[in-house]
XYZ file of C-alpha atoms in Angstrom:
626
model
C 61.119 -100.906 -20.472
C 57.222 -101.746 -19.769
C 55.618 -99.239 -17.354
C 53.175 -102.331 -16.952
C 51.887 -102.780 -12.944
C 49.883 -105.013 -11.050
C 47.055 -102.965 -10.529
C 47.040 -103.230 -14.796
C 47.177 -107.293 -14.336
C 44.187 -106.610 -11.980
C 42.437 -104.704 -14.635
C 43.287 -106.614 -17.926
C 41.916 -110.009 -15.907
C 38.798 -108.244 -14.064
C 40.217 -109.372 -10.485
C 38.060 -107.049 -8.579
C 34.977 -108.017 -9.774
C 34.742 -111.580 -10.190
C 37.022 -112.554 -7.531
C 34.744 -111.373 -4.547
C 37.261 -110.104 -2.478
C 39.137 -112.935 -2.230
C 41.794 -113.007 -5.006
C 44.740 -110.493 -5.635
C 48.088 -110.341 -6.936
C 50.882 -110.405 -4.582
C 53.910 -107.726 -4.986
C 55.844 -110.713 -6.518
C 53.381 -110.929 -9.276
C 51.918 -114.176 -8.107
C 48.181 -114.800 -7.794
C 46.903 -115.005 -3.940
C 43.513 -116.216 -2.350
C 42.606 -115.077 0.997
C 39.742 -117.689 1.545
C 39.158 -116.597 5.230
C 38.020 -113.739 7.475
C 41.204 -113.700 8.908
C 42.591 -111.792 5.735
C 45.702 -114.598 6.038
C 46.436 -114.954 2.312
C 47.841 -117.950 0.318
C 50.535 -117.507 -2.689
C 48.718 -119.605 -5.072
C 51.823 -120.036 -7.313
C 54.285 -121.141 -4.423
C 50.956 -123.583 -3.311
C 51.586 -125.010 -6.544
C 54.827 -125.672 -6.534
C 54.587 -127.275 -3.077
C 52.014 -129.234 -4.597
C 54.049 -130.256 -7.360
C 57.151 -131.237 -5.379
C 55.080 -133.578 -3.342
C 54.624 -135.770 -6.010
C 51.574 -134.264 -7.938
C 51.443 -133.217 -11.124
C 48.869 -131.290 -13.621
C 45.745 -130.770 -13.770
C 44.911 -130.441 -10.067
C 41.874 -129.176 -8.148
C 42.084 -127.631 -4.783
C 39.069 -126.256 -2.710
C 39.413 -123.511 -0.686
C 36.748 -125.095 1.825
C 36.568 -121.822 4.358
C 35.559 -120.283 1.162
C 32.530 -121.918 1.748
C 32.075 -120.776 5.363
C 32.244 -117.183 4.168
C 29.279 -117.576 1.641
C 27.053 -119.665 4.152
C 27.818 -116.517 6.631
C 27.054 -113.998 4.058
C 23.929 -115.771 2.635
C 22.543 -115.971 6.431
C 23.316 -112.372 7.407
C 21.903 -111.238 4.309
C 18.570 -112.859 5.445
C 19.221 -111.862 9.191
C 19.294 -108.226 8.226
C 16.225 -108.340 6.233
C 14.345 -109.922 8.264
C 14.950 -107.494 10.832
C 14.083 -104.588 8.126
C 10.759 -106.037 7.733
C 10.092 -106.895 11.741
C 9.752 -109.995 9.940
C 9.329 -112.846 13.042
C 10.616 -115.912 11.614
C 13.285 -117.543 10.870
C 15.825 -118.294 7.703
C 17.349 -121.706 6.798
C 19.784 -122.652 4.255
C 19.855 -125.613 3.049
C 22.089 -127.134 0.610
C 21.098 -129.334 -2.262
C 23.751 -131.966 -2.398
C 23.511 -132.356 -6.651
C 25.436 -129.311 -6.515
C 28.955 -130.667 -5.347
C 28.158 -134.430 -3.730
C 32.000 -134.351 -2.571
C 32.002 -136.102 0.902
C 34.638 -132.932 1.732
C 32.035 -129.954 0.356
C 29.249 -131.679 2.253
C 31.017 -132.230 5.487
C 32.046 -128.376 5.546
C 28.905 -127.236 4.764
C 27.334 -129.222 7.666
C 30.484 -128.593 9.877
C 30.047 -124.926 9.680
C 26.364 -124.466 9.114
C 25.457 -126.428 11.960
C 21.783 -125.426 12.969
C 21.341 -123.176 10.392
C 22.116 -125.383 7.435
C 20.077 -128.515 6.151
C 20.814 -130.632 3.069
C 18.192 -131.426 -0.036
C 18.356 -134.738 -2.135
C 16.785 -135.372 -5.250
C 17.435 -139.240 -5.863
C 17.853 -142.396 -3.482
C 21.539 -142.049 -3.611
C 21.617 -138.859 -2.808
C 18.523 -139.203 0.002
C 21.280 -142.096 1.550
C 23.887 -139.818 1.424
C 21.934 -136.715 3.285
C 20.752 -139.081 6.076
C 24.528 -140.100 6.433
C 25.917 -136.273 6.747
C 23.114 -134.699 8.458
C 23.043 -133.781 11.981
C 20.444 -134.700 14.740
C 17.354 -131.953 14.245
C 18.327 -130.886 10.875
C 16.315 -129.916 8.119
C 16.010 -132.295 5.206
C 14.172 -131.097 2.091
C 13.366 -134.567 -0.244
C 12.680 -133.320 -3.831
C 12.667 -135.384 -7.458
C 11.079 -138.073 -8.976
C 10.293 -140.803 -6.018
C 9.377 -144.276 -5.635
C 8.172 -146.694 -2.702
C 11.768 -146.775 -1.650
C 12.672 -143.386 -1.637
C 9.560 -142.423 0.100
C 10.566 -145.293 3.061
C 13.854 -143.799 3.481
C 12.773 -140.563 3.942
C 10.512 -141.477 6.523
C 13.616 -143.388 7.886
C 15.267 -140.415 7.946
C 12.110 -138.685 10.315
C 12.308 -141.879 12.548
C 15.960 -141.095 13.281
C 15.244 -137.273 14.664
C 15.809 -135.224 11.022
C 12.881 -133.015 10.221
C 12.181 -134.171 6.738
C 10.133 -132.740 4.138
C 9.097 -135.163 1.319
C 8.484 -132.432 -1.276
C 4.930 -133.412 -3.937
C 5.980 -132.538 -7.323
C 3.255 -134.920 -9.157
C 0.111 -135.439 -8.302
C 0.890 -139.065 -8.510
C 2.746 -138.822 -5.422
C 0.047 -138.579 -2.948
C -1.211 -142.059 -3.402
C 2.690 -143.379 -3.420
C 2.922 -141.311 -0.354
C 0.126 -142.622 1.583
C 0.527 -145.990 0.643
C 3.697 -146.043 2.457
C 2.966 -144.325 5.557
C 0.229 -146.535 6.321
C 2.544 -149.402 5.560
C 5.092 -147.552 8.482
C 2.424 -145.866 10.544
C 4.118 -142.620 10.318
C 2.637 -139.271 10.052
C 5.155 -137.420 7.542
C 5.966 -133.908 6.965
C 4.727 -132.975 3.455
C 5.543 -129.831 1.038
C 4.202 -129.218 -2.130
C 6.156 -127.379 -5.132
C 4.251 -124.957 -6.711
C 4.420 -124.224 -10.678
C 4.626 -120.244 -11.114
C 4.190 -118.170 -14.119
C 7.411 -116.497 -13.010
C 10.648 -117.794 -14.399
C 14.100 -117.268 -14.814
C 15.727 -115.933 -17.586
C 18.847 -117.970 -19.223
C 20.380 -121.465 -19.447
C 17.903 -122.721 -16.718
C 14.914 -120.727 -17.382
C 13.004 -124.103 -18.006
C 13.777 -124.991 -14.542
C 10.561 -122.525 -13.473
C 7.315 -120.825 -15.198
C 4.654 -122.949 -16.669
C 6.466 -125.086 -18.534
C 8.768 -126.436 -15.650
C 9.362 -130.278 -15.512
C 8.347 -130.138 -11.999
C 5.538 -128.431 -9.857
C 1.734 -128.091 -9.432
C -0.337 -125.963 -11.420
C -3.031 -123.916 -9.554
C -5.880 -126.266 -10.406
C -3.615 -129.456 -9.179
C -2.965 -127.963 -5.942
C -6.389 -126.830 -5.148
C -7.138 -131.025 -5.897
C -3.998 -132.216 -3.918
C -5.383 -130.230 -1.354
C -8.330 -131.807 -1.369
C -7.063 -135.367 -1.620
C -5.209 -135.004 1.372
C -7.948 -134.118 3.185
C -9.431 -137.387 2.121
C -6.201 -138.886 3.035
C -6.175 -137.686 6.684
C -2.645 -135.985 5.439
C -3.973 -131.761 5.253
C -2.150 -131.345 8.992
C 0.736 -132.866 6.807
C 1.099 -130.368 4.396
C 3.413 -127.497 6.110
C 6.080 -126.383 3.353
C 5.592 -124.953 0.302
C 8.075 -124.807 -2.340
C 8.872 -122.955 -5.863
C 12.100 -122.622 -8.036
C 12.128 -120.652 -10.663
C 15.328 -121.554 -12.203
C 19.368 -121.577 -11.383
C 21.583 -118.711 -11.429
C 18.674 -116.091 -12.259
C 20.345 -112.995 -13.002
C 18.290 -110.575 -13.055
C 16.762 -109.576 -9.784
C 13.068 -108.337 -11.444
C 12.794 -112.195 -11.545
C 12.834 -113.065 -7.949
C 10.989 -110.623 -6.589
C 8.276 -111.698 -9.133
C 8.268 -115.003 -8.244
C 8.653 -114.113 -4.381
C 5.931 -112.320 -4.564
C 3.843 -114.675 -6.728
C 5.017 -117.266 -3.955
C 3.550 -114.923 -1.466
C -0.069 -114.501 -2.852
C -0.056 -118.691 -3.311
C 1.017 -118.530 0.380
C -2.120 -116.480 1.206
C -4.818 -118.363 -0.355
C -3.411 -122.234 0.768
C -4.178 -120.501 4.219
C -7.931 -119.501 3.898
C -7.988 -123.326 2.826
C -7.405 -124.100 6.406
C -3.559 -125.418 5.623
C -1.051 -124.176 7.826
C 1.792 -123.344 5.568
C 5.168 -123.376 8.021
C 7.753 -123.029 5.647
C 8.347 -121.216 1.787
C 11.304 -122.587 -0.004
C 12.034 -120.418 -1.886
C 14.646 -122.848 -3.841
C 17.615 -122.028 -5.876
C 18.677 -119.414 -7.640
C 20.790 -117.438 -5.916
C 23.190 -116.370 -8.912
C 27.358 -116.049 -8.846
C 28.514 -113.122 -11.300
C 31.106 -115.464 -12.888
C 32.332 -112.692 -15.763
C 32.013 -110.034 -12.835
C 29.778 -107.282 -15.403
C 27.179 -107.422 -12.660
C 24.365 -107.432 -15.194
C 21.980 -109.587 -16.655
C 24.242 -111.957 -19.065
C 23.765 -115.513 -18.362
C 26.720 -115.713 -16.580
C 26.366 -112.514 -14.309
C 24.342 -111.143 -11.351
C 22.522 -107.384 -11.300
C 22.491 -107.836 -7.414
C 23.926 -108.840 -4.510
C 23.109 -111.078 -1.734
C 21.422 -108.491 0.279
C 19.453 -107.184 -2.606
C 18.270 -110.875 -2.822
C 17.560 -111.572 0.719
C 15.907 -108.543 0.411
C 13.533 -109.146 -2.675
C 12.391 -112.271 -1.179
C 11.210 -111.226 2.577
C 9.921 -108.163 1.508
C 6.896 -109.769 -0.568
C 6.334 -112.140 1.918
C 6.452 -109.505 4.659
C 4.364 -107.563 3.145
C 1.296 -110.148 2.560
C 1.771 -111.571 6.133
C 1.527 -107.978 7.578
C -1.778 -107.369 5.025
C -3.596 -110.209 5.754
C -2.651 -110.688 9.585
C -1.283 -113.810 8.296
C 1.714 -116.019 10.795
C 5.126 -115.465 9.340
C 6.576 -118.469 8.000
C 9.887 -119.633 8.168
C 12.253 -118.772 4.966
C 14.359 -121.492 3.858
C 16.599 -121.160 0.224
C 18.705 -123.665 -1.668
C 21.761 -121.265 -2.777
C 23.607 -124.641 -3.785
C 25.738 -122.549 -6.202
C 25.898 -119.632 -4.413
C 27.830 -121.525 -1.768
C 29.967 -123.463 -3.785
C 31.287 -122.269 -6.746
C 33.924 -119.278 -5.593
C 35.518 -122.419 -3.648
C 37.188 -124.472 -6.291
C 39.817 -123.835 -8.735
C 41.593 -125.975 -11.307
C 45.285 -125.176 -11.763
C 46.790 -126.696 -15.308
C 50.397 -126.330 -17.299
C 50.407 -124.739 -20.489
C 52.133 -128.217 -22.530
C 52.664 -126.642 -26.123
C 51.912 -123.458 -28.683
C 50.968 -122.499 -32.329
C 52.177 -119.261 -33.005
C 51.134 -116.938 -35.701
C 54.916 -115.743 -36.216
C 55.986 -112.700 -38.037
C 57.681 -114.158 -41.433
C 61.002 -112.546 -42.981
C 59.422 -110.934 -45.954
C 62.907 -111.283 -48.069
C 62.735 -114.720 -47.609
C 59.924 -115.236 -49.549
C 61.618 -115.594 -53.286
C 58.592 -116.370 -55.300
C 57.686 -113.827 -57.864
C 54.281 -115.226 -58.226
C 52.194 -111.925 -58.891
C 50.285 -112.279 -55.668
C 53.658 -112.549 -53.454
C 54.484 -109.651 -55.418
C 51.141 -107.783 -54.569
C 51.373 -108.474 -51.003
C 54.946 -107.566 -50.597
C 53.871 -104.013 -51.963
C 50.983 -103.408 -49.960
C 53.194 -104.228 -47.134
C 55.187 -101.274 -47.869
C 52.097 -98.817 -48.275
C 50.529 -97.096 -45.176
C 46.990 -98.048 -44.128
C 44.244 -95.679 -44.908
C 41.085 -97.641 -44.568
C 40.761 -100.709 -42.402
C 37.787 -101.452 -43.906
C 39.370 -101.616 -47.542
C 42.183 -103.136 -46.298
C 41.114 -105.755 -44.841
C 38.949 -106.910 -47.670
C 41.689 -106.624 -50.419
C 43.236 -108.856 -47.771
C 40.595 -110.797 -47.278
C 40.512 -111.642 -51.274
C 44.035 -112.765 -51.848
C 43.727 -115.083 -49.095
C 40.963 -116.775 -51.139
C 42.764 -116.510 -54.743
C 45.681 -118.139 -52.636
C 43.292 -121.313 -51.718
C 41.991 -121.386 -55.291
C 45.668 -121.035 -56.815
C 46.675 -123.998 -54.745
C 43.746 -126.189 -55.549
C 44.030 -125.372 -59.615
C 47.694 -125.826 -59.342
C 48.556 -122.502 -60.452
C 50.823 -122.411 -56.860
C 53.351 -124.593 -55.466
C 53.518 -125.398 -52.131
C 56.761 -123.204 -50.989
C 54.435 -120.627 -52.367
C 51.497 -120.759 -51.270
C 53.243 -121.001 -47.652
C 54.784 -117.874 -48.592
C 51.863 -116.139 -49.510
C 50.148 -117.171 -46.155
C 52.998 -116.022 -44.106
C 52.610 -112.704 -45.767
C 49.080 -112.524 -46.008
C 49.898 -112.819 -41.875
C 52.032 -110.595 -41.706
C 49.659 -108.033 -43.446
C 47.246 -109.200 -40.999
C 49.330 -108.333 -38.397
C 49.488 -104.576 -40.004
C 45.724 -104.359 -39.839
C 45.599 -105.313 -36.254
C 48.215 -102.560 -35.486
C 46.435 -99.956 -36.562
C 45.841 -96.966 -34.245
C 42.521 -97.017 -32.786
C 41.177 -100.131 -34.803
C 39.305 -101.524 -31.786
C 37.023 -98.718 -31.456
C 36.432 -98.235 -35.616
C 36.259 -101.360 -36.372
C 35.049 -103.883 -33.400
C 34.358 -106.325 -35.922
C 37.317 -106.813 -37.871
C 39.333 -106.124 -34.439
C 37.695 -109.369 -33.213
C 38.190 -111.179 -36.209
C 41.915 -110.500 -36.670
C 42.842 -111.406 -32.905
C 41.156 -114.726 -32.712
C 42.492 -115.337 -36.359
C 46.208 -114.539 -34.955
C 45.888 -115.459 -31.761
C 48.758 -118.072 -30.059
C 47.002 -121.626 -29.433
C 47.826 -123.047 -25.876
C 47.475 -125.917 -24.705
C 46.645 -126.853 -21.440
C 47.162 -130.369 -19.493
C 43.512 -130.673 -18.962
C 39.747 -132.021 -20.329
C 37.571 -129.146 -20.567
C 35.093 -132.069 -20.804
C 36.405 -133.629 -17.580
C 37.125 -130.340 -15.362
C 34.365 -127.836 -16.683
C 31.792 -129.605 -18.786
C 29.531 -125.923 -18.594
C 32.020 -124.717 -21.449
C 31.583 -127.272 -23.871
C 27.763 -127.907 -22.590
C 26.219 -124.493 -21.998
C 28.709 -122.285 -23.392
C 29.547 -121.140 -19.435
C 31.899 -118.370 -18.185
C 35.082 -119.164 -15.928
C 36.916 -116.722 -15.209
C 40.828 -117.768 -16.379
C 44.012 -116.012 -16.057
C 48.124 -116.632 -15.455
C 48.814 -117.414 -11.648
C 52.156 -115.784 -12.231
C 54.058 -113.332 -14.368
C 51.021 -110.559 -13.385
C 53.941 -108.068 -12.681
C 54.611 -108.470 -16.671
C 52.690 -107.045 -19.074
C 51.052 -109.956 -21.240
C 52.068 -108.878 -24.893
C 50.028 -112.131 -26.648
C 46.982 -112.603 -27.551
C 45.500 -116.489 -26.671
C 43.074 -119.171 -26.919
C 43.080 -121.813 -24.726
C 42.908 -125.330 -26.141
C 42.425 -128.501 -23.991
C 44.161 -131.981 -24.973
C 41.539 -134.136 -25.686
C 40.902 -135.192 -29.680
C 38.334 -132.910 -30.162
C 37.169 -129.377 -31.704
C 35.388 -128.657 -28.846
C 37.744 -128.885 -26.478
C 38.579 -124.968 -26.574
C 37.731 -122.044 -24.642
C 36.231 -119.241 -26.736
C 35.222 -116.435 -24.347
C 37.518 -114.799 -21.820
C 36.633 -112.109 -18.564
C 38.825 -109.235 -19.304
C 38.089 -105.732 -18.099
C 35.739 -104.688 -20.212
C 33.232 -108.159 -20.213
C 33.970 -110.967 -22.397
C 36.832 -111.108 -24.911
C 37.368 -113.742 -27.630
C 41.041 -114.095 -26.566
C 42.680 -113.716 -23.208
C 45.958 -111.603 -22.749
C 48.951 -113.744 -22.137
C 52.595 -114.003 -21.740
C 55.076 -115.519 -23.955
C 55.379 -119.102 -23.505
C 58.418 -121.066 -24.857
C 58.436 -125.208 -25.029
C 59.829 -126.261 -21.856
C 59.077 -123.047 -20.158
C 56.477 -123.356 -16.731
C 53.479 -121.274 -17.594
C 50.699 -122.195 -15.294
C 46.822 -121.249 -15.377
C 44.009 -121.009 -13.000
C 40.522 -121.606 -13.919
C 38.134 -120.479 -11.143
C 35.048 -120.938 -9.768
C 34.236 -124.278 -10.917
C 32.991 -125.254 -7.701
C 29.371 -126.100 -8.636
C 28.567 -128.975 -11.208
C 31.673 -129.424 -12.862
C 32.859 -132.221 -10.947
C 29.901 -134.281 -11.050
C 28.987 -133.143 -14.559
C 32.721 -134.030 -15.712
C 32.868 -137.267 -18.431
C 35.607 -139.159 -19.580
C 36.054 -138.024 -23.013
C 39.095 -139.682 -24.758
C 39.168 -141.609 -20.718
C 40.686 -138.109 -19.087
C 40.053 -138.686 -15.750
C 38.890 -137.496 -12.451
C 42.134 -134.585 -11.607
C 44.259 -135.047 -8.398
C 42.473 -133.022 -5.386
C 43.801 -131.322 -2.454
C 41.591 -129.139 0.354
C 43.187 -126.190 1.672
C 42.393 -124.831 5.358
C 43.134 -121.580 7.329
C 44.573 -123.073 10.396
C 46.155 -120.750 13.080
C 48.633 -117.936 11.141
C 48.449 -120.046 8.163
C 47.293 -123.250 6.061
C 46.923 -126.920 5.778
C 46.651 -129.022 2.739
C 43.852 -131.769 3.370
C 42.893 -134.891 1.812
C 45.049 -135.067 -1.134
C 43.347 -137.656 -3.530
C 45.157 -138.655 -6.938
C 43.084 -138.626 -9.699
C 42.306 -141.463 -11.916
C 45.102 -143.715 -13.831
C 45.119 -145.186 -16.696
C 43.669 -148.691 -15.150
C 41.088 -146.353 -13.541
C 39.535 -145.481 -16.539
C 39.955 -148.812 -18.428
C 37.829 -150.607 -15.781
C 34.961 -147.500 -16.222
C 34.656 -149.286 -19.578
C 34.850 -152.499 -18.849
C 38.993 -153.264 -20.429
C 39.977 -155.776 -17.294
C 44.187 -154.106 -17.079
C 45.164 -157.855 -16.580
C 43.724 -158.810 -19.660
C 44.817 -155.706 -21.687
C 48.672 -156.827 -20.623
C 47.839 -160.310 -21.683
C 46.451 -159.215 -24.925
C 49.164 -156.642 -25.774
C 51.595 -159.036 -24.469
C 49.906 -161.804 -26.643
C 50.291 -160.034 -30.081
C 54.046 -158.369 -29.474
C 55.449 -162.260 -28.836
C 53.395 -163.059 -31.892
C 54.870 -160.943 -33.767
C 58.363 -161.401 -32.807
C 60.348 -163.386 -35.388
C 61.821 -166.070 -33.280
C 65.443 -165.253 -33.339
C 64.344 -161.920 -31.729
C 66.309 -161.607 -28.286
C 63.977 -158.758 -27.147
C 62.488 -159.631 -23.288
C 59.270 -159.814 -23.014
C 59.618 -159.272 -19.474
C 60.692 -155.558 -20.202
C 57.625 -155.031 -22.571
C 54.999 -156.299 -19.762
C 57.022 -153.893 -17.388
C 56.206 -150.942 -19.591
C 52.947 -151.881 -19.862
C 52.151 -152.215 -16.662
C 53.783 -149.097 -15.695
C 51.787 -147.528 -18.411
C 48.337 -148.602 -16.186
C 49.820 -147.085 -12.899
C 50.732 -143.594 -14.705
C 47.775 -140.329 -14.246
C 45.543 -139.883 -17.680
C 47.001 -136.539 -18.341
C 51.015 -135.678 -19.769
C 53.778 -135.595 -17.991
C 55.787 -133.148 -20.044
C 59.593 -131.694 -18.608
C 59.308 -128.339 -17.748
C 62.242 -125.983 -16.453
């Protein structure tokens, strides 16, 4: 009997550390969220099932929106305390840039619960229209991106209507564009200007700061911007300044470099008679996805305080210095906010097992059946040695085949045993730590292959894109011990469309401990955090839609399930590319009556049925489970 407990589960999947406080395993073995302060916690398996016997069916998203309230809170109190370390007499804005998560629901809660202390950010028209729709009266708009005539007139729009918008000047070009318009409107606009630091990020969006940003001003372009809105009548105008120095920056040396770079720009634009109101600080912010708290891409070395902390301190310090006005502090922790909110739940459809063969079954007496049959029978000494003499039949095997000096029953005999040898290896006492290598090697090599109902390129594009961590585990069975080794493998028709790295308790793990899973069996998976980007980023490769979606709310002593949306059918993602569903009957339709022979008596009327039924149905498998 396994002396296996939950508080192992929590270990093997690195709960604790990735999950923020808000996921656990319940004594049933079931995976829980408590997205709330309330500490009112939500069986994610039995939410599931309720979901499921409402009529929904796998892959399905569902946002844990007061999630989101407890990382706007945190973010702000964060600031709130050090800004009171520092006697620091300003104030501290969030503001959310929309590209993030554009969901009408993620927007609305943001805005909902922010209130006064959150604004939103656009960075295209569409977006710009969409801010001006959500945002209340007063509230902060921050208007970054490439612009045009039009997106410059509905930003001033947007200041005509009571927001407090900031069109951002990323290119010197702007000015003129900017001008132009506001003496076509006669409005006197409030302007910011992105700086281009030498401090950047470090990781996937490193190019997203330093010197070689796509956006900003160098030092010698604002000192002329500067001057040509003086010309323009538009200095007063000039109130915010802005930097980013990348997304998800993960080590904290980084922003306190660039805070305090932002700092000493801060000073100077004031001795040029420009009264600076606001630093935006940007994004940034990062979420410890693989929960190592350290420096990978996909980690944090600090928390939110620690951040607050390394940007007001700079800024502090210079104001204090210099006797300089302190400005107002506002940061776009788009990610920060949203990605512990989301989750994607999918079935496990189907295996490939790397089974244990019966060695007597093998009857060949082909010399290297015979050789692997006896080394099966001697104890291991060296891994090392073993695993190349191993290594070598395995390619004589191949060449046997391809010579014809094997049959097929052979050579599939050989290859079960060469497994099963394999198998040996990976047994061995003590192999990870003497031999990490060959350890690694061996479990993806004999791994189980699982497939899950979903489109890594639909659901979490960062995998296949940017090689991005999710944290993944089982939402049930945790009161088992997972005796398999797995890779996760998606459904669409392509190589890509696997997961290779896994969160387990020690960092990141080329396979992912599992349970058994049988055809038939239910064996359900959560994939977390994939509130930020992945929606918006998701494309429809092999036409795998947009998942069902359901919002979860703490209401009273328990929840609410909000704004279920099904996800895309079949005739959904036809008309994406253009295939009209009444013409694809007609066509289908056209060429089974042609072929027909004409004393067929099969209705045609049933085959346009199935058709059509066919275009109603969800992208992803339906398979029966028990």
């Amino acid at each position: 009997m396994s002396n296996w407990a939950i508080s192992d589960s929590r270990k093997a999947y690195n709960i604790e550390n990735w999950g923020d406080g808000y996921f656990d395993i319940c004594h049933n073995g079931n995976l829980s969220v408590a997205p709330g302060r309330n500490n009112i916690k939500i069986d994610i398996d039995k939410l599931s099932q309720q979901l499921t016997d409402s009529g929904l069916t796998f892959p399905i998203l569902i946002r844990f929106l007061d999630i989101i309230h407890s990382h706007i809170d945190r973010i702000e109190s964060a600031f709130a305390a050090a800004m009171t370390k520092h006697n620091y007499s300003a104030n501290h804005k969030i503001i959310y840039p929309i590209k993030v998560n554009q969901q009408q629901d993620v927007i609305e809660e943001v805005i909902s619960h922010g209130k006064d202390r959150v604004g939103l950010e656009a960075g295209s028209k569409p977006e710009l229209l969409a801010v001006l729709a959500k945002s209340l009266p007063g509230s902060t708009v921050i208007c970054n991106g490439y612009k045009d005539e039009e997106y410059v007139r509905l930003a001033l729009l947007g200041q005509q209507i009571g927001l407090k918008v900031f069109i951002v000047i990323e290119k010197t070009s702007e000015i003129e564009l900017i001008s132009r318009v506001v003496q076509q409107l006669n409005i006197t606009p409030l302007l910011g200007i992105r700086a281009r630091l030498a401090s950047a990020g470090s990781g996937n969006w490193q190019n997203s700061g330093g010197e070689d940003s796509k956006f900003g001003l160098t030092t010698s372009q604002i000192v002329k911007a500067i001057e040509r809105l003086s010309q323009l009548n538009l200095s007063q105008s000039l109130q915010l300044l802005h930097f980013h120095i990348g997304s998800q920056i993960t080590d904290l040396s980084h922003i306190k470099s660039g805070a305090c770079e932002i700092a000493r720009y801060f000073q100077q634009i004031s001795l040029l008679n420009i009264n600076i109101s606001v630093i935006d600080v940007g994004g940034g912010l990062g979420v410890d996805y693989e929960g190592s708290k350290s420096t990978s891409h996909c980690s944090t070395n600090y928390s939110i305080q620690q951040y607050a902390e390394a940007i007001v301190s700079p800024i502090a310090s210079i104001c204090a210095k210099e006797k300089l006005h302190c400005p107002d502090i506002i940061c776009e922790s788009g990610r920060a906010i949203t990605a512990q909110h989301a989750i994607i739940l999918s079935n496990i459809i189907d295996y490939d097992r790397q089974e244990i063969v019966d060695t007597q079954s093998v009857k060949s007496t082909h010399w290297i059946i015979s050789k692997l049959k006896q080394m099966l029978l001697e104890p291991i000494t060296d891994i090392s040695t073993a695993f190349a003499e191993t290594q070598e039949l395995y390619l004589q095997i191949q060449g046997q085949f391809k010579t014809g000096g094997i049959d097929l029953k052979t050579k599939a005999g050989a290859e079960g045993l060469y497994r099963n040898y394999c198998h040996r290896i990976l047994s061995t006492p003590r192999i990870r730590q003497l031999e990490p290598d060959i350890f690694n090697i061996l479990s993806e090599k004999l791994a189980d292959k699982l497939f899950c109902n979903l489109s890594i390129f639909q659901s979490m594009p960062d995998i296949w894109g940017i090689e991005q961590i999710f944290p993944i585990m089982p939402i049930h069975r945790l009161n088992q011990q997972p005796d398999r080794r797995a890779i996760l493998m998606d459904i669409t028709c392509d190589s890509d469309g696997q997961i290779k790295d896994y969160v387990d308790s020690t960092g990141l793990e080329r396979f992912l401990p599992a349970h058994r899973f049988e055809t038939g069996n239910r064996y359900v998976f959560g994939f977390f955090m994939v509130g930020a980007y992945q929606e918006i980023l998701g494309d429809l490769h092999n036409l795998f839609g947009d998942t069902h979606s359901v919002n979860i709310k703490i209401e009273g002593d328990g929840f609410v399930i909000k704004n279920t949306r099904h996800g895309d059918t079949i005739s959904d993602v036809l008309k994406t590319v253009h295939f009209h569903p009444k013409q694809v009957v007609e066509s289908i339709l056209s060429l089974f009556t042609e072929a027909l022979p004409p004393e067929s008596d099969i209705d045609a009327t049933k085959i346009q049925s199935i058709i059509k039924n066919s275009l109603k149905e969800y992208t992803y498998l339906h398979p029966k489970q028990i």
